[in-house]
XYZ file of C-alpha atoms in Angstrom:
350
model
C -6.428 25.076 -23.399
C -3.900 23.701 -20.915
C -3.606 19.919 -21.263
C -0.521 19.637 -19.093
C -0.575 16.545 -16.885
C -0.334 17.483 -13.179
C 2.683 16.246 -11.253
C 1.670 12.997 -9.602
C 4.100 10.577 -7.953
C 3.722 6.957 -6.877
C 4.852 5.688 -3.479
C 5.379 1.969 -2.816
C 6.349 0.279 0.455
C 8.416 -2.891 0.070
C 10.462 -5.296 2.158
C 12.436 -8.440 1.402
C 11.848 -10.529 4.499
C 14.108 -13.308 3.215
C 17.142 -11.034 3.545
C 19.243 -12.456 6.398
C 20.232 -9.032 7.697
C 16.583 -8.002 7.874
C 15.659 -11.276 9.600
C 18.340 -10.771 12.264
C 17.170 -7.222 12.871
C 13.527 -8.289 13.089
C 14.280 -11.203 15.419
C 16.355 -8.971 17.699
C 13.545 -6.418 18.036
C 10.973 -9.206 18.324
C 12.636 -10.558 21.458
C 13.225 -7.096 22.927
C 9.606 -6.059 22.399
C 7.905 -9.320 23.429
C 5.351 -8.670 26.144
C 5.631 -4.882 25.965
C 2.653 -4.122 23.724
C -0.539 -5.743 24.915
C -2.370 -4.028 22.042
C -0.271 -5.682 19.375
C -2.093 -7.613 16.660
C -1.217 -11.324 17.075
C -0.406 -11.776 13.383
C 1.466 -8.457 13.139
C 4.810 -10.241 13.518
C 3.910 -13.132 11.248
C 6.697 -13.880 8.763
C 4.229 -13.824 5.853
C 3.923 -10.060 6.354
C 7.547 -9.666 5.249
C 7.763 -12.204 2.410
C 8.814 -10.969 -1.037
C 7.200 -13.049 -3.782
C 8.248 -10.920 -6.715
C 5.005 -8.926 -6.836
C 6.979 -5.673 -6.850
C 8.122 -6.317 -10.406
C 4.511 -6.660 -11.540
C 3.585 -3.521 -9.591
C 6.287 -1.307 -11.109
C 5.796 -2.641 -14.611
C 2.044 -2.056 -14.367
C 2.588 1.545 -13.268
C 4.960 2.361 -16.096
C 2.833 0.483 -18.638
C -0.641 1.655 -17.640
C 0.106 4.978 -15.902
C 3.073 6.412 -17.846
C 2.059 9.933 -16.759
C 3.260 9.237 -13.202
C 6.326 11.388 -12.597
C 8.497 9.588 -10.026
C 8.182 6.277 -8.214
C 9.412 6.383 -4.618
C 10.181 2.945 -3.180
C 10.250 2.880 0.635
C 12.664 0.221 1.904
C 14.653 -0.726 4.984
C 18.225 -0.440 3.698
C 17.375 -2.763 0.784
C 17.364 -2.530 -3.014
C 15.586 -5.127 -5.213
C 18.074 -6.978 -7.430
C 16.251 -6.144 -10.662
C 16.316 -2.406 -9.947
C 19.824 -1.637 -11.107
C 20.984 1.965 -11.023
C 20.469 2.203 -14.779
C 16.878 0.925 -14.527
C 16.111 3.232 -11.590
C 17.392 6.263 -13.463
C 15.525 5.356 -16.639
C 12.214 4.687 -14.899
C 12.603 7.573 -12.445
C 12.582 5.345 -9.370
C 14.166 6.570 -6.146
C 14.934 4.309 -3.197
C 13.834 5.952 0.057
C 15.138 4.495 3.304
C 13.108 4.444 6.510
C 15.715 6.811 7.965
C 14.621 9.543 5.543
C 10.923 9.572 6.362
C 11.588 9.106 10.091
C 14.392 11.675 10.271
C 14.325 13.307 13.690
C 12.480 10.293 15.097
C 15.327 7.803 15.035
C 13.970 6.221 18.220
C 11.219 4.681 16.030
C 13.791 2.824 13.892
C 13.939 -0.016 13.054
C 10.267 -0.522 12.351
C 8.501 -3.489 10.791
C 5.136 -1.798 10.669
C 3.523 -0.548 7.467
C 1.098 1.593 9.501
C 4.055 3.465 10.940
C 5.507 3.995 7.470
C 2.161 5.143 6.036
C 1.996 7.763 8.781
C 5.267 9.292 7.559
C 5.027 9.039 3.750
C 4.446 12.791 3.434
C 8.004 13.374 4.717
C 9.629 11.971 1.546
C 11.962 14.630 0.163
C 10.813 15.955 -3.217
C 7.425 14.216 -3.107
C 4.780 15.997 -5.186
C 1.674 17.338 -3.449
C -0.378 14.679 -5.228
C 0.740 11.098 -4.949
C -0.736 7.609 -5.224
C 0.088 5.071 -2.538
C 0.647 1.443 -3.572
C 1.355 -1.656 -1.567
C 3.981 -3.730 -3.372
C 1.318 -6.335 -4.194
C -0.915 -3.887 -6.108
C -1.176 -4.198 -9.884
C -2.895 -1.936 -12.424
C -4.291 -4.162 -15.172
C -5.680 -1.535 -17.573
C -4.695 1.964 -18.721
C -5.633 4.664 -16.207
C -5.626 8.461 -16.396
C -4.756 11.123 -13.808
C -8.461 11.956 -13.444
C -9.079 8.395 -12.262
C -7.318 9.509 -9.067
C -7.467 13.313 -8.960
C -10.026 15.716 -10.412
C -9.128 19.326 -9.885
C -8.256 19.688 -6.213
C -10.241 16.603 -5.229
C -9.180 13.001 -4.688
C -11.158 10.137 -6.230
C -11.857 7.516 -3.566
C -13.166 4.004 -4.142
C -15.242 2.190 -1.555
C -18.568 2.238 0.243
C -20.049 3.515 3.485
C -20.240 1.106 6.406
C -21.545 1.449 9.940
C -18.901 1.754 12.634
C -18.494 -1.339 14.794
C -17.370 -0.603 18.317
C -14.184 -2.376 19.428
C -14.166 -2.429 23.223
C -11.513 -4.246 25.269
C -13.587 -7.457 25.382
C -14.145 -7.470 21.623
C -10.464 -6.771 20.944
C -9.463 -9.660 23.216
C -11.975 -11.894 21.448
C -10.571 -10.830 18.082
C -7.034 -11.580 19.271
C -8.059 -15.086 20.311
C -9.921 -15.618 17.043
C -6.929 -14.389 15.030
C -4.544 -16.764 16.785
C -6.948 -19.700 16.422
C -7.567 -19.060 12.720
C -3.831 -18.769 12.092
C -3.033 -21.966 13.992
C -5.907 -24.139 12.760
C -6.718 -22.767 9.308
C -3.537 -20.884 8.431
C -5.535 -17.679 7.900
C -3.937 -14.345 8.807
C -6.318 -11.631 10.036
C -4.889 -8.098 9.742
C -7.691 -6.157 11.476
C -7.702 -3.751 8.536
C -11.264 -2.591 9.229
C -10.290 -1.545 12.755
C -7.545 0.676 11.307
C -10.056 2.222 8.927
C -12.549 2.884 11.729
C -9.940 4.478 14.001
C -8.749 6.678 11.131
C -12.300 7.782 10.342
C -12.950 8.691 13.967
C -9.915 10.981 14.018
C -11.575 12.940 11.212
C -14.872 13.105 13.110
C -16.741 10.126 11.632
C -18.194 8.157 14.547
C -21.349 6.576 13.130
C -20.070 5.401 9.741
C -16.837 5.222 7.782
C -15.893 5.024 4.115
C -14.470 1.527 3.733
C -11.760 1.313 1.084
C -10.819 -1.900 -0.721
C -7.232 -2.877 -1.540
C -6.605 -0.384 -4.353
C -4.060 2.361 -5.079
C -4.909 5.353 -2.880
C -4.673 8.983 -4.098
C -3.359 11.351 -1.416
C -2.797 15.093 -1.219
C 0.385 15.592 0.787
C -0.802 18.959 2.088
C -3.709 17.271 3.877
C -1.392 15.161 6.043
C 1.161 17.956 6.520
C -1.507 20.283 7.923
C -3.023 17.599 10.147
C 0.228 16.440 11.737
C 1.592 19.985 12.081
C -1.438 20.695 14.256
C -1.241 17.372 16.113
C 2.432 16.324 16.320
C 1.788 14.151 19.377
C -0.538 11.936 17.313
C 2.242 11.462 14.766
C 4.727 10.430 17.462
C 2.252 8.097 19.141
C 1.419 6.318 15.890
C 5.018 5.693 14.797
C 6.226 4.242 18.089
C 4.918 0.730 17.417
C 7.536 -1.596 15.886
C 4.831 -4.056 14.836
C 1.164 -3.443 14.055
C -0.966 -2.497 17.040
C -4.704 -2.102 17.572
C -3.908 1.327 19.028
C -2.813 2.622 15.629
C -4.606 4.415 12.826
C -3.684 4.526 9.134
C -2.371 7.760 7.641
C -3.894 6.803 4.290
C -7.407 6.158 5.611
C -7.100 9.257 7.788
C -6.337 11.338 4.685
C -9.366 9.800 2.933
C -11.741 10.865 5.686
C -10.200 14.315 6.086
C -10.833 14.898 2.374
C -14.422 13.641 2.659
C -15.026 15.849 5.711
C -13.695 18.939 3.939
C -15.583 18.293 0.699
C -12.428 17.455 -1.238
C -13.341 13.920 -2.318
C -15.251 12.319 -5.168
C -16.642 8.944 -4.111
C -16.678 6.136 -6.681
C -18.794 3.069 -5.984
C -17.863 1.072 -9.077
C -16.436 -2.357 -8.304
C -13.104 -2.103 -10.120
C -10.854 -4.250 -7.953
C -10.061 -7.881 -7.226
C -8.125 -9.216 -4.262
C -6.475 -12.608 -4.682
C -5.973 -14.170 -1.265
C -3.939 -17.353 -0.956
C -5.351 -18.164 2.470
C -9.019 -17.611 1.645
C -9.642 -18.277 -2.054
C -10.776 -21.833 -2.658
C -10.518 -23.073 -6.245
C -13.943 -21.910 -7.598
C -13.523 -18.454 -6.048
C -10.011 -18.078 -7.432
C -11.186 -19.149 -10.884
C -13.993 -16.572 -10.817
C -11.579 -13.830 -9.796
C -9.038 -14.735 -12.472
C -11.838 -14.701 -15.052
C -12.762 -11.169 -13.991
C -9.172 -10.066 -14.495
C -8.845 -11.845 -17.836
C -12.144 -10.368 -19.076
C -11.025 -6.830 -18.193
C -13.613 -6.429 -15.450
C -11.096 -5.185 -12.885
C -8.573 -2.383 -13.235
C -6.852 -3.013 -9.915
C -5.604 -6.300 -8.462
C -4.119 -7.008 -5.049
C -2.200 -10.290 -4.692
C -2.192 -11.117 -0.998
C -0.183 -14.022 0.324
C 1.209 -15.335 -2.959
C 3.304 -17.880 -1.063
C 0.150 -19.428 0.451
C -1.337 -20.391 -2.919
C -0.617 -23.904 -4.174
C 2.146 -24.249 -6.748
C -0.429 -24.774 -9.514
C -2.397 -21.702 -8.427
C 0.739 -19.549 -8.310
C 1.632 -20.707 -11.800
C -1.849 -19.791 -13.041
C -1.736 -16.316 -11.470
C 1.753 -15.559 -12.740
C 0.921 -16.832 -16.216
C -2.069 -14.494 -16.368
C 0.006 -11.537 -15.217
C 2.889 -12.426 -17.516
C 0.475 -12.386 -20.435
C -0.363 -8.843 -19.378
C 3.141 -7.759 -18.347
C 5.965 -9.599 -20.091
C 8.425 -9.931 -17.233
C 11.025 -11.509 -19.474
C 11.144 -8.419 -21.662
C 13.471 -5.583 -20.655
C 11.903 -2.620 -18.917
C 10.846 0.209 -21.267
C 13.711 2.008 -22.942
C 12.284 5.377 -22.012
C 10.683 6.780 -18.914
C 8.038 9.524 -18.771
C 10.640 12.292 -18.795
C 12.117 10.990 -22.054
C 8.677 10.845 -23.653
C 8.127 14.529 -22.802
C 11.440 15.394 -24.435
C 10.387 13.510 -27.564
C 7.078 15.403 -27.695
C 8.855 18.732 -27.295
C 11.255 17.924 -30.141
C 8.460 16.750 -32.453
C 6.068 19.628 -31.713
């Protein structure tokens, strides 16, 4: 019996918006692009979208601790390297820094970009990426041990979510949403990302017009071949989607597109279990936050997304980080061995 673990990589997108060089670049493009894209999401340029609150360290540690079978971790950055990821640590944990220039090679006119939807469209162009990979935002954390079959079973991807009816977004509704987004940001400090619109547009590209499979904020399994085949047949869609420097309502998501292509072709297993928690600093009032933290502490959620850490109060941030530090000791050195070293040990001892 062949018990060999299939080659599965992790891909993480990350940016340090506090970096002065990145700020200058973003501000320069911001002023050049102002007024050009009427379809742009009002909060797409918001500085909170580019803030680094240290979640990446939790994310990487959780992958290596709870998914040690993952082969390589590819970290997509804009000419940046996190301070804690020294060359020695990167080599040991099999982490490779991938610049935007690599995945947008041949499309240099789309650089610089400050748009995660653009980057998600081009993830499949990472050199050396395995056919099966799991996409993480840098604020995703795995809180319990997971297995390859939690994401891939045979040639099928395991998708988490539920079916929802498609809501039509005409020009009037989009304008209304823009006004609502700006008002909520100004009055309540709440950032609306229009994530459901991206999911709907992606589903429609795969032929789903009446309903779509809504995915929560969890790690997403992707078969690279699915996106390669799609964009090889429709290169103009690829070019159109990467041209936006900041998020636009005209865009779709490569990840949600892949999900619906797999569902359409019968290559998906749909899981309805509620295994995730999203902590949201702009939305979670104290009782809600307490209930969510209790779920995490009681092992009722395997996946956590920490959105807007900087918008939590100081006491709330301390509580969240304390809980995660109990799970992932950030003061301890990273593991002495990566997955490749463990395989060598097994081979020697067998």
